[in-house]
mmCIF file of C-alpha atoms in Angstrom:
data_model
loop_
_atom_site.group_PDB
_atom_site.id
_atom_site.type_symbol
_atom_site.label_atom_id
_atom_site.label_comp_id
_atom_site.label_asym_id
_atom_site.label_seq_id
_atom_site.Cartn_x
_atom_site.Cartn_y
_atom_site.Cartn_z
ATOM 1 C CA MET F 374 -7.053 23.143 -19.388
ATOM 2 C CA HIS F 375 -3.280 23.723 -20.860
ATOM 3 C CA VAL F 376 -1.369 22.619 -18.376
ATOM 4 C CA THR F 377 2.008 25.274 -18.228
ATOM 5 C CA PRO F 378 5.072 24.110 -18.820
ATOM 6 C CA LEU F 379 5.444 26.377 -15.503
ATOM 7 C CA ALA F 380 2.988 24.771 -13.812
ATOM 8 C CA TRP F 381 4.351 20.534 -14.346
ATOM 9 C CA GLY F 382 7.811 22.507 -13.122
ATOM 10 C CA LEU F 383 6.797 23.771 -9.805
ATOM 11 C CA THR F 384 4.250 20.763 -9.048
ATOM 12 C CA ILE F 385 7.682 18.823 -10.380
ATOM 13 C CA VAL F 386 9.507 20.757 -7.456
ATOM 14 C CA VAL F 387 7.944 20.607 -4.442
ATOM 15 C CA ILE F 388 6.555 17.020 -5.481
ATOM 16 C CA VAL F 389 10.499 16.155 -4.916
ATOM 17 C CA ALA F 390 11.767 18.834 -2.298
ATOM 18 C CA LEU F 391 8.602 16.785 -0.198
ATOM 19 C CA LEU F 392 10.966 13.197 -0.639
ATOM 20 C CA ALA F 393 13.763 15.309 0.606
ATOM 21 C CA PHE F 394 12.270 17.213 2.534
ATOM 22 C CA ASP F 395 10.779 13.352 3.604
ATOM 23 C CA TYR F 396 14.167 11.819 3.956
ATOM 24 C CA PHE F 397 16.654 13.927 5.377
ATOM 25 C CA PHE F 398 14.290 15.061 8.527
ATOM 26 C CA HIS F 399 12.778 11.760 9.969
ATOM 27 C CA VAL F 400 13.873 7.734 6.940
ATOM 28 C CA ARG F 401 17.892 9.506 7.615
ATOM 29 C CA HIS F 402 17.936 8.813 11.250
ATOM 30 C CA ALA F 403 16.547 5.374 11.904
ATOM 31 C CA HIS F 404 13.782 5.198 14.735
ATOM 32 C CA VAL F 405 10.527 4.146 15.082
ATOM 33 C CA PRO F 406 7.404 7.138 14.686
ATOM 34 C CA THR F 407 4.911 7.431 17.412
ATOM 35 C CA LEU F 408 1.119 7.487 16.822
ATOM 36 C CA ARG F 409 1.239 10.537 17.328
ATOM 37 C CA GLU F 410 4.056 11.569 15.157
ATOM 38 C CA ALA F 411 2.828 9.236 12.398
ATOM 39 C CA ALA F 412 -1.129 10.968 12.625
ATOM 40 C CA ILE F 413 0.763 14.704 12.463
ATOM 41 C CA TRP F 414 2.198 13.705 9.452
ATOM 42 C CA SER F 415 -0.011 12.392 8.192
ATOM 43 C CA SER F 416 -2.895 14.588 8.218
ATOM 44 C CA ILE F 417 -0.073 16.719 6.225
ATOM 45 C CA TYR F 418 0.448 15.150 3.478
ATOM 46 C CA VAL F 419 -3.991 14.013 3.283
ATOM 47 C CA GLY F 420 -3.876 18.414 3.735
ATOM 48 C CA LEU F 421 -1.477 18.786 1.173
ATOM 49 C CA ALA F 422 -3.197 17.031 -1.335
ATOM 50 C CA LEU F 423 -6.480 18.463 -0.877
ATOM 51 C CA LEU F 424 -5.653 22.511 -1.265
ATOM 52 C CA PHE F 425 -3.772 21.016 -4.112
ATOM 53 C CA GLY F 426 -7.039 19.869 -4.897
ATOM 54 C CA VAL F 427 -8.352 23.892 -4.789
ATOM 55 C CA VAL F 428 -6.352 25.089 -6.660
ATOM 56 C CA VAL F 429 -6.877 22.866 -9.404
ATOM 57 C CA LEU F 430 -10.413 23.291 -8.510
ATOM 58 C CA ILE F 431 -10.110 26.858 -8.640
ATOM 59 C CA CYS F 432 -7.341 27.197 -11.915
ATOM 60 C CA GLY F 433 -9.210 24.400 -13.660
ATOM 61 C CA GLY F 434 -12.751 24.483 -13.222
ATOM 62 C CA VAL F 435 -15.097 22.276 -11.195
ATOM 63 C CA THR F 436 -14.958 19.225 -14.271
ATOM 64 C CA MET F 437 -11.459 19.280 -14.236
ATOM 65 C CA GLY F 438 -10.718 20.201 -9.403
ATOM 66 C CA ALA F 439 -13.598 16.448 -9.537
ATOM 67 C CA GLU F 440 -11.426 14.285 -11.447
ATOM 68 C CA TYR F 441 -7.722 15.445 -9.317
ATOM 69 C CA PHE F 442 -10.888 14.232 -5.900
ATOM 70 C CA ALA F 443 -12.030 10.816 -7.600
ATOM 71 C CA GLY F 444 -8.544 10.288 -8.740
ATOM 72 C CA TYR F 445 -6.572 10.811 -5.591
ATOM 73 C CA VAL F 446 -9.576 9.229 -3.502
ATOM 74 C CA THR F 447 -9.539 6.288 -5.530
ATOM 75 C CA GLU F 448 -5.904 5.748 -6.228
ATOM 76 C CA LYS F 449 -5.342 6.543 -2.161
ATOM 77 C CA ALA F 450 -7.506 3.808 -1.180
ATOM 78 C CA LEU F 451 -5.739 1.188 -3.184
ATOM 79 C CA SER F 452 -2.012 2.448 -1.770
ATOM 80 C CA VAL F 453 -4.289 1.432 1.405
ATOM 81 C CA ASP F 454 -4.798 -2.125 -0.357
ATOM 82 C CA ASN F 455 -0.611 -2.268 -0.934
ATOM 83 C CA LEU F 456 -0.323 -1.602 2.621
ATOM 84 C CA PHE F 457 -1.395 -5.463 3.478
ATOM 85 C CA VAL F 458 1.451 -6.893 0.899
ATOM 86 C CA PHE F 459 4.789 -4.295 2.176
ATOM 87 C CA LEU F 460 3.297 -5.357 5.923
ATOM 88 C CA ILE F 461 3.560 -9.398 4.334
ATOM 89 C CA ILE F 462 6.977 -8.784 2.619
ATOM 90 C CA MET F 463 8.661 -6.514 5.497
ATOM 91 C CA SER F 464 7.327 -9.317 8.395
ATOM 92 C CA SER F 465 8.541 -12.435 5.845
ATOM 93 C CA PHE F 466 12.000 -10.401 5.480
ATOM 94 C CA ARG F 467 12.265 -9.572 9.526
ATOM 95 C CA VAL F 468 13.195 -5.948 8.595
ATOM 96 C CA PRO F 469 13.933 -4.402 12.421
ATOM 97 C CA ARG F 470 11.376 -2.011 13.129
ATOM 98 C CA GLU F 471 13.897 1.108 13.132
ATOM 99 C CA ASP F 472 14.601 0.606 9.182
ATOM 100 C CA GLN F 473 11.173 -0.018 7.735
ATOM 101 C CA GLN F 474 10.459 3.271 7.306
ATOM 102 C CA LYS F 475 12.977 3.552 4.793
ATOM 103 C CA VAL F 476 11.722 0.799 3.307
ATOM 104 C CA LEU F 477 8.777 2.474 2.499
ATOM 105 C CA LEU F 478 10.080 5.778 1.920
ATOM 106 C CA PHE F 479 12.183 4.154 -0.710
ATOM 107 C CA GLY F 480 8.550 1.654 -1.749
ATOM 108 C CA ILE F 481 7.227 5.548 -2.401
ATOM 109 C CA VAL F 482 9.813 6.581 -4.752
ATOM 110 C CA PHE F 483 9.973 3.823 -6.719
ATOM 111 C CA SER F 484 6.132 3.854 -7.580
ATOM 112 C CA ILE F 485 6.444 7.197 -7.943
ATOM 113 C CA PHE F 486 9.161 6.814 -11.384
ATOM 114 C CA ALA F 487 7.871 3.299 -11.764
ATOM 115 C CA ARG F 488 3.892 4.782 -12.304
ATOM 116 C CA THR F 489 5.015 7.950 -14.044
ATOM 117 C CA ALA F 490 5.727 5.466 -17.406
ATOM 118 C CA PHE F 491 3.275 3.826 -17.314
ATOM 119 C CA ILE F 492 1.726 7.677 -16.971
ATOM 120 C CA PHE F 493 3.243 8.649 -20.226
ATOM 121 C CA LEU F 494 3.183 5.071 -21.676
ATOM 122 C CA GLY F 495 -1.087 5.212 -21.064
ATOM 123 C CA ALA F 496 -1.701 8.190 -22.065
ATOM 124 C CA ALA F 497 0.163 7.431 -25.687
ATOM 125 C CA LEU F 498 -1.730 4.337 -26.523
ATOM 126 C CA ILE F 499 -5.220 6.440 -25.584
ATOM 127 C CA ASN F 500 -4.130 9.050 -28.022
ATOM 128 C CA SER F 501 -2.957 7.107 -30.559
ATOM 129 C CA PHE F 502 -5.475 4.274 -30.294
ATOM 130 C CA ALA F 503 -9.063 4.302 -28.822
ATOM 131 C CA TRP F 504 -9.493 0.346 -28.165
ATOM 132 C CA VAL F 505 -7.270 0.421 -25.445
ATOM 133 C CA PHE F 506 -10.030 1.823 -23.404
ATOM 134 C CA TYR F 507 -11.185 -2.658 -23.728
ATOM 135 C CA ILE F 508 -8.005 -3.325 -22.333
ATOM 136 C CA PHE F 509 -7.787 -1.645 -19.335
ATOM 137 C CA GLY F 510 -11.743 -1.617 -18.455
ATOM 138 C CA LEU F 511 -11.065 -5.631 -19.152
ATOM 139 C CA ILE F 512 -7.681 -5.684 -17.166
ATOM 140 C CA LEU F 513 -9.820 -3.643 -13.974
ATOM 141 C CA LEU F 514 -12.479 -6.439 -14.227
ATOM 142 C CA ILE F 515 -9.996 -9.072 -13.998
ATOM 143 C CA THR F 516 -8.856 -7.752 -11.468
ATOM 144 C CA ALA F 517 -11.776 -6.861 -9.454
ATOM 145 C CA GLY F 518 -12.617 -10.841 -9.920
ATOM 146 C CA ASN F 519 -8.394 -11.736 -8.076
ATOM 147 C CA MET F 520 -9.908 -9.474 -5.343
ATOM 148 C CA LEU F 521 -12.738 -10.938 -4.323
ATOM 149 C CA ARG F 522 -11.253 -14.922 -4.258
ATOM 150 C CA PRO F 523 -9.432 -15.488 -0.230
ATOM 151 C CA GLU F 524 -5.508 -14.308 -0.697
ATOM 152 C CA THR F 525 -3.422 -16.481 2.378
ATOM 153 C CA GLU F 526 -0.081 -14.735 2.876
ATOM 154 C CA GLU F 527 1.745 -17.303 0.607
ATOM 155 C CA SER F 528 0.049 -15.676 -2.620
ATOM 156 C CA HIS F 529 2.330 -12.460 -1.392
ATOM 157 C CA SER F 530 5.219 -14.711 -0.255
ATOM 158 C CA ALA F 531 8.381 -11.957 -1.430
ATOM 159 C CA ASP F 532 10.531 -15.236 -2.279
ATOM 160 C CA ASN F 533 10.195 -14.663 -5.572
ATOM 161 C CA PHE F 534 11.383 -15.587 -8.859
ATOM 162 C CA ILE F 535 13.430 -12.024 -8.178
ATOM 163 C CA ILE F 536 14.441 -12.852 -5.059
ATOM 164 C CA ARG F 537 15.948 -17.146 -5.776
ATOM 165 C CA ILE F 538 17.621 -15.199 -9.074
ATOM 166 C CA ALA F 539 19.420 -12.423 -7.129
ATOM 167 C CA LYS F 540 19.941 -15.503 -4.501
ATOM 168 C CA LYS F 541 21.948 -18.216 -6.650
ATOM 169 C CA PHE F 542 24.638 -15.591 -8.319
ATOM 170 C CA MET F 543 24.632 -13.173 -5.586
ATOM 171 C CA HIS F 544 26.419 -13.858 -2.380
ATOM 172 C CA THR F 545 24.137 -13.204 0.462
ATOM 173 C CA THR F 546 23.149 -12.284 5.015
ATOM 174 C CA GLU F 547 20.616 -14.023 7.318
ATOM 175 C CA HIS F 548 21.206 -10.537 8.944
ATOM 176 C CA TYR F 549 20.832 -6.794 8.112
ATOM 177 C CA ASP F 550 23.745 -4.376 8.845
ATOM 178 C CA GLY F 551 22.111 -1.335 9.826
ATOM 179 C CA ASP F 552 20.390 -0.067 6.416
ATOM 180 C CA LYS F 553 23.344 -0.675 4.042
ATOM 181 C CA LEU F 554 22.335 -2.554 1.212
ATOM 182 C CA PHE F 555 25.781 -4.642 1.337
ATOM 183 C CA THR F 556 28.500 -5.678 3.933
ATOM 184 C CA ILE F 557 31.719 -7.434 4.703
ATOM 185 C CA GLU F 558 30.562 -10.943 5.645
ATOM 186 C CA ASN F 559 33.693 -13.303 6.722
ATOM 187 C CA GLY F 560 36.431 -11.278 4.180
ATOM 188 C CA LYS F 561 33.776 -11.142 1.420
ATOM 189 C CA ARG F 562 31.296 -8.625 0.131
ATOM 190 C CA ALA F 563 27.733 -9.378 0.515
ATOM 191 C CA MET F 564 24.150 -8.572 -0.362
ATOM 192 C CA THR F 565 22.208 -8.147 2.889
ATOM 193 C CA PRO F 566 18.050 -8.624 3.065
ATOM 194 C CA MET F 567 17.502 -4.393 2.507
ATOM 195 C CA LEU F 568 19.088 -4.951 -0.205
ATOM 196 C CA LEU F 569 16.946 -8.511 -1.449
ATOM 197 C CA VAL F 570 13.107 -6.208 0.600
ATOM 198 C CA MET F 571 13.956 -3.378 -1.426
ATOM 199 C CA VAL F 572 13.437 -5.687 -4.769
ATOM 200 C CA ALA F 573 10.808 -7.534 -3.653
ATOM 201 C CA ILE F 574 8.916 -3.980 -3.081
ATOM 202 C CA GLY F 575 9.507 -2.848 -6.347
ATOM 203 C CA GLY F 576 8.809 -5.725 -8.382
ATOM 204 C CA THR F 577 5.083 -5.699 -6.149
ATOM 205 C CA ASP F 578 5.065 -1.748 -7.128
ATOM 206 C CA ILE F 579 5.044 -2.659 -11.062
ATOM 207 C CA LEU F 580 2.725 -5.228 -10.630
ATOM 208 C CA PHE F 581 0.071 -2.213 -8.415
ATOM 209 C CA ALA F 582 1.147 -0.056 -11.190
ATOM 210 C CA LEU F 583 -0.591 -2.822 -14.342
ATOM 211 C CA ASP F 584 -3.914 -1.733 -11.845
ATOM 212 C CA SER F 585 -3.207 1.798 -10.558
ATOM 213 C CA ILE F 586 -3.338 3.507 -14.408
ATOM 214 C CA PRO F 587 -5.868 1.638 -15.550
ATOM 215 C CA ALA F 588 -7.810 2.486 -13.048
ATOM 216 C CA ILE F 589 -7.040 6.328 -13.282
ATOM 217 C CA PHE F 590 -7.693 6.571 -16.680
ATOM 218 C CA GLY F 591 -10.662 5.592 -16.514
ATOM 219 C CA LEU F 592 -12.301 8.787 -14.712
ATOM 220 C CA THR F 593 -9.898 11.016 -16.099
ATOM 221 C CA GLN F 594 -7.634 10.865 -18.923
ATOM 222 C CA ASN F 595 -5.716 14.714 -18.311
ATOM 223 C CA VAL F 596 -1.669 13.849 -17.438
ATOM 224 C CA PHE F 597 -0.808 16.779 -15.573
ATOM 225 C CA ILE F 598 -4.879 14.935 -12.913
ATOM 226 C CA VAL F 599 -3.604 11.453 -13.557
ATOM 227 C CA PHE F 600 -0.288 12.076 -12.417
ATOM 228 C CA THR F 601 -0.422 14.481 -9.287
ATOM 229 C CA ALA F 602 -3.330 12.217 -8.107
ATOM 230 C CA THR F 603 -1.477 9.815 -7.947
ATOM 231 C CA VAL F 604 1.127 11.005 -7.154
ATOM 232 C CA PHE F 605 0.076 12.500 -3.401
ATOM 233 C CA SER F 606 -1.913 9.267 -2.974
ATOM 234 C CA LEU F 607 1.550 7.729 -2.178
ATOM 235 C CA MET F 608 2.841 10.593 0.006
ATOM 236 C CA GLY F 609 2.788 10.405 3.003
ATOM 237 C CA LEU F 610 2.181 6.099 2.981
ATOM 238 C CA ARG F 611 4.962 5.786 5.291
ATOM 239 C CA GLN F 612 3.550 7.630 8.544
ATOM 240 C CA LEU F 613 0.419 5.596 7.031
ATOM 241 C CA TYR F 614 1.213 2.357 7.222
ATOM 242 C CA PHE F 615 2.555 3.234 10.858
ATOM 243 C CA LEU F 616 -0.614 4.835 11.761
ATOM 244 C CA LEU F 617 -2.850 2.340 10.430
ATOM 245 C CA ASP F 618 -0.598 -0.749 12.326
ATOM 246 C CA GLY F 619 -3.096 -2.640 14.338
ATOM 247 C CA LEU F 620 -6.340 -1.280 12.146
ATOM 248 C CA LEU F 621 -5.175 -2.073 7.987
ATOM 249 C CA ASP F 622 -6.408 -6.560 9.854
ATOM 250 C CA ARG F 623 -9.712 -5.035 10.155
ATOM 251 C CA LEU F 624 -10.868 -3.933 7.438
ATOM 252 C CA ILE F 625 -11.669 -7.170 6.658
ATOM 253 C CA TYR F 626 -14.211 -5.741 3.482
ATOM 254 C CA LEU F 627 -11.676 -3.503 1.963
ATOM 255 C CA SER F 628 -10.835 -5.841 -0.845
ATOM 256 C CA PHE F 629 -14.686 -6.499 -1.581
ATOM 257 C CA GLY F 630 -14.661 -2.636 -1.933
ATOM 258 C CA LEU F 631 -11.944 -1.872 -3.668
ATOM 259 C CA ALA F 632 -13.073 -4.818 -6.200
ATOM 260 C CA ALA F 633 -16.810 -2.580 -6.594
ATOM 261 C CA ILE F 634 -14.299 0.811 -7.264
ATOM 262 C CA LEU F 635 -12.383 -1.093 -10.160
ATOM 263 C CA GLY F 636 -14.979 -3.029 -11.272
ATOM 264 C CA PHE F 637 -17.494 0.050 -11.701
ATOM 265 C CA ILE F 638 -14.229 2.025 -13.361
ATOM 266 C CA GLY F 639 -13.447 -0.780 -15.312
ATOM 267 C CA VAL F 640 -17.475 -0.717 -16.724
ATOM 268 C CA LYS F 641 -17.090 2.762 -16.911
ATOM 269 C CA LEU F 642 -14.312 2.529 -19.281
ATOM 270 C CA ILE F 643 -15.563 -0.223 -21.357
ATOM 271 C CA LEU F 644 -18.997 2.227 -21.706
ATOM 272 C CA HIS F 645 -16.148 5.322 -22.553
ATOM 273 C CA ALA F 646 -14.709 2.263 -25.362
ATOM 274 C CA LEU F 647 -18.317 1.962 -27.366
ATOM 275 C CA HIS F 648 -18.730 5.994 -27.304
ATOM 276 C CA GLU F 649 -15.532 5.832 -28.764
ATOM 277 C CA ASN F 650 -15.120 3.108 -31.352
ATOM 278 C CA ASN F 651 -13.623 2.560 -34.995
ATOM 279 C CA LEU F 652 -13.144 -0.966 -34.425
ATOM 280 C CA PRO F 653 -14.181 -2.851 -37.436
ATOM 281 C CA PHE F 654 -16.575 -5.524 -35.919
ATOM 282 C CA VAL F 655 -17.397 -3.696 -33.203
ATOM 283 C CA ASN F 656 -20.369 -2.168 -35.262
ATOM 284 C CA ASP F 657 -19.320 -1.233 -38.435
ATOM 285 C CA GLY F 658 -16.005 0.387 -36.394
ATOM 286 C CA GLU F 659 -18.820 3.385 -35.596
ATOM 287 C CA PRO F 660 -19.136 4.570 -32.115
ATOM 288 C CA VAL F 661 -21.985 2.926 -30.045
ATOM 289 C CA ASP F 662 -24.729 5.253 -28.430
ATOM 290 C CA VAL F 663 -24.162 4.624 -24.727
ATOM 291 C CA VAL F 664 -24.939 6.522 -21.457
ATOM 292 C CA GLU F 665 -21.348 7.816 -20.187
ATOM 293 C CA VAL F 666 -20.531 7.980 -16.509
ATOM 294 C CA SER F 667 -20.365 10.830 -15.234
ATOM 295 C CA THR F 668 -17.129 12.690 -13.403
ATOM 296 C CA ALA F 669 -19.433 13.144 -10.254
ATOM 297 C CA LEU F 670 -21.106 10.125 -10.435
ATOM 298 C CA SER F 671 -18.190 8.202 -10.672
ATOM 299 C CA LEU F 672 -17.020 10.874 -7.528
ATOM 300 C CA SER F 673 -20.170 9.434 -5.184
ATOM 301 C CA VAL F 674 -20.050 6.085 -6.333
ATOM 302 C CA ILE F 675 -16.348 5.276 -4.825
ATOM 303 C CA ILE F 676 -16.402 7.726 -1.500
ATOM 304 C CA GLY F 677 -19.701 5.895 -0.736
ATOM 305 C CA VAL F 678 -18.647 2.493 -1.076
ATOM 306 C CA LEU F 679 -15.241 3.329 0.393
ATOM 307 C CA ILE F 680 -17.770 4.693 3.934
ATOM 308 C CA VAL F 681 -20.254 1.767 3.324
ATOM 309 C CA THR F 682 -16.850 -0.372 3.075
ATOM 310 C CA VAL F 683 -15.080 0.305 6.052
ATOM 311 C CA ILE F 684 -17.606 0.940 8.009
ATOM 312 C CA ALA F 685 -19.232 -2.431 7.782
ATOM 313 C CA SER F 686 -15.613 -3.421 8.358
ATOM 314 C CA LEU F 687 -14.832 -1.402 11.808
ATOM 315 C CA THR F 688 -18.847 -2.554 12.838
ATOM 316 C CA SER F 689 -18.476 -6.479 12.715
ATOM 317 C CA GLN F 690 -18.293 -8.934 14.994
ATOM 318 C CA LYS F 691 -16.551 -10.961 12.525
ATOM 319 C CA GLY F 692 -13.788 -8.186 11.461
ATOM 320 C CA ARG F 693 -12.875 -7.874 14.998
ATOM 321 C CA ALA F 694 -12.174 -11.796 15.955
ATOM 322 C CA GLN F 695 -10.121 -11.360 12.632
ATOM 323 C CA ALA F 696 -8.126 -8.425 13.344
ATOM 324 C CA ALA F 697 -7.187 -9.657 17.264
ATOM 325 C CA ILE F 698 -6.321 -13.369 15.989
ATOM 326 C CA ALA F 699 -3.984 -11.557 13.453
ATOM 327 C CA GLY F 700 -2.806 -8.466 15.564
ATOM 328 C CA ALA F 701 -2.299 -11.632 18.163
ATOM 329 C CA ARG F 702 0.140 -13.645 16.116
ATOM 330 C CA HIS F 703 1.775 -10.076 14.097
ATOM 331 C CA HIS F 704 2.713 -8.726 17.714
ATOM 332 C CA ALA F 705 3.842 -12.543 18.878
ATOM 333 C CA ALA F 706 5.864 -12.886 16.018
ATOM 334 C CA ASN F 707 7.790 -9.959 16.346
ATOM 335 C CA TYR F 708 8.143 -10.010 20.216
ATOM 336 C CA VAL F 709 9.366 -13.242 19.736
ATOM 337 C CA ASP F 710 11.985 -12.442 16.903
ATOM 338 C CA LEU F 711 15.253 -10.664 18.744
ATOM 339 C CA ASP F 712 15.908 -8.723 15.333
ATOM 340 C CA TYR F 713 12.958 -7.421 15.095
ATOM 341 C CA THR F 714 14.555 -4.107 17.197
ATOM 342 C CA ALA F 715 16.684 -2.748 18.911
ATOM 343 C CA ASP F 716 14.763 -1.593 21.464
ATOM 344 C CA ALA F 717 13.537 -2.082 25.094
ATOM 345 C CA ASP F 718 10.996 0.747 24.273
ATOM 346 C CA GLU F 719 9.346 -0.447 21.122
ATOM 347 C CA ARG F 720 9.225 -4.007 22.290
ATOM 348 C CA GLU F 721 7.747 -3.437 25.467
ATOM 349 C CA ARG F 722 4.875 -1.770 23.237
ATOM 350 C CA ILE F 723 4.883 -4.943 21.540
ATOM 351 C CA TYR F 724 4.167 -7.198 23.975
ATOM 352 C CA SER F 725 1.333 -4.036 25.502
ATOM 353 C CA LYS F 726 -0.089 -4.497 22.501
ATOM 354 C CA LEU F 727 0.060 -8.419 22.137
ATOM 355 C CA VAL F 728 -1.445 -8.093 26.472
ATOM 356 C CA LYS F 729 -4.665 -6.360 24.733
ATOM 357 C CA GLU F 730 -5.594 -8.296 21.694
ATOM 358 C CA GLU F 731 -5.079 -11.306 24.347
ATOM 359 C CA GLN F 732 -7.864 -9.564 25.981
ATOM 360 C CA GLN F 733 -10.377 -8.418 23.107
ATOM 361 C CA LEU F 734 -10.076 -12.770 22.418
ATOM 362 C CA LYS F 735 -11.489 -13.497 25.747
ATOM 363 C CA SER F 736 -13.595 -10.903 25.633
ATOM 364 C CA LEU F 737 -15.544 -12.571 22.381
ATOM 365 C CA ASP F 738 -18.952 -14.256 21.936
ATOM 366 C CA PRO F 739 -18.320 -18.136 22.529
ATOM 367 C CA LYS F 740 -19.961 -18.432 18.745
ATOM 368 C CA PHE F 741 -15.855 -16.609 17.606
ATOM 369 C CA LYS F 742 -13.421 -18.494 20.685
ATOM 370 C CA LYS F 743 -13.730 -20.939 18.558
ATOM 371 C CA MET F 744 -11.826 -19.357 15.148
ATOM 372 C CA VAL F 745 -9.259 -19.074 18.260
ATOM 373 C CA ARG F 746 -8.969 -22.584 19.985
ATOM 374 C CA GLU F 747 -8.447 -23.878 16.515
ATOM 375 C CA GLU F 748 -4.940 -21.883 15.744
ATOM 376 C CA THR F 749 -3.245 -24.171 17.874
ATOM 377 C CA ALA F 750 0.506 -22.799 16.408
ATOM 378 C CA LEU F 751 -1.308 -19.040 17.386
ATOM 379 C CA LEU F 752 -1.565 -20.554 21.018
ATOM 380 C CA ASP F 753 1.630 -21.559 20.947
ATOM 381 C CA LEU F 754 3.560 -18.652 20.020
ATOM 382 C CA ILE F 755 2.020 -16.517 22.075
ATOM 383 C CA LYS F 756 3.238 -18.357 24.843
ATOM 384 C CA ARG F 757 6.365 -18.494 23.448
ATOM 385 C CA ALA F 758 6.438 -14.963 24.069
ATOM 386 C CA HIS F 759 4.753 -14.819 27.747
ATOM 387 C CA ALA F 760 7.945 -17.296 28.238
ATOM 388 C CA ASP F 761 10.495 -14.445 26.394
ATOM 389 C CA HIS F 762 9.432 -11.712 28.391
ATOM 390 C CA ASP F 763 9.618 -13.347 31.650
ATOM 391 C CA ALA F 764 13.704 -14.119 31.038
ATOM 392 C CA PHE F 765 13.267 -10.603 30.190
ATOM 393 C CA LEU F 766 12.117 -8.965 32.668
ATOM 394 C CA ASN F 767 14.332 -11.730 35.308
ATOM 395 C CA ARG F 768 17.273 -10.814 33.445
#
C-alpha cells in the first residue's frame, strides 16, 4: 500500500504532539512518578500504539497490519531489554530520582532521531542492494549469540570512551545542579554529570539502533511501518521504566527470549536474501528456491517466545532469588547515597522496598540462601542502610 504524504504528515504531527505533551505536563517539573501514574500513562501509550495498529489494519489491509504489530511487539521487547542498560547507566552516574524522567525523555527523543536516520539509510541500501539482507541477517545472528553470554554491570559501564574524552577536555563537576547541563563552580563554567549521562544514554541508543533496525526490516520493508512501529515502541518507555522498577531484575530469561527472536528473524532475513539473491558467487547469481517465512508465522513466534520467557522468569525460584538479591543491592545502594533523592517520601519508599526484599531473602529455599551468604558486600551494604535509616529517624 502506498502511504500518502498526508498520512506521513499527520503521523509526524501526532508524534511531536505526544512528545511535547510528555515534556510540558510531566517532565518539565522534576518529580518521582508514582506507581499509579506510571501504570496509567504506560497503558495510555500502549493503547495509542494498538489503536494506531487497528487504523493501519483497516486502511492498509491484513498484511500491513500484521507487519505493524509484529514490528511493534519486537521493538517493544527490545526496548524493555534496553531499560536494563539505562538503569545501570543512571546508577553509575547516581542520577537523582527526581531527574531520571528528563534523562529518559532525552534518550527517547535521541532514539527517535537516530533510528529514523538508520531506517531511511537501511531502506536506501535495501532498495539498491539486495545483498544487504545477508548483512542484516548476520548482524542479528551475532547479536543473538552475544545475548546468550553472561553480562555484568561493568560491560555496560558508563565510563566509556566518549565520557573519558569529555572529562579530559572539559571542566566537569562531580555534583548535580538540578537538571542543568552546565553550572558555575569556583567561578568557572563546568559541565555537570547531567550532560555526561545524556551523552552516555545517546551513545548506547546508537548501539541499540544497530540491533533493532535490522530486526524490524526482517519483518517488513515498508518504511512507514518500520518508522511507526519503532517510534510507538519508544513512546511510553519513560513511564514503563518506573512501572517495571523492581520487576526488571526478575526477568532473568528475557535475554534468552530476545536471542531466540533475533536469531529467528536473522534466519528469516537470510532466507529472504537467498530468495532475492543476485550475488554471482551464490547459485551463479540466481535466486535460490527456499521457504519464505510469512508475517503471520513471525508474529506467532515472537508473541509465543515472549509469553514463554516471561512465564518462565516469573515462576523460576532461581529468578526470584536473583531478583531479591539484585533489588536489595539496588535499593540499599540508593538509600545510603544521600544524593539519590531529596524527597523524604521517596527515601521511605526505597527503605520499605529494601525491608520487603530482606524478607524475601529470608524466605528463600536453603539452596538459594547460600547465594545470599556469599554476597558479603551486599550484607554490609544492607547493614549500613539500616544504620543510616535509624540515624535519619533519630535526627
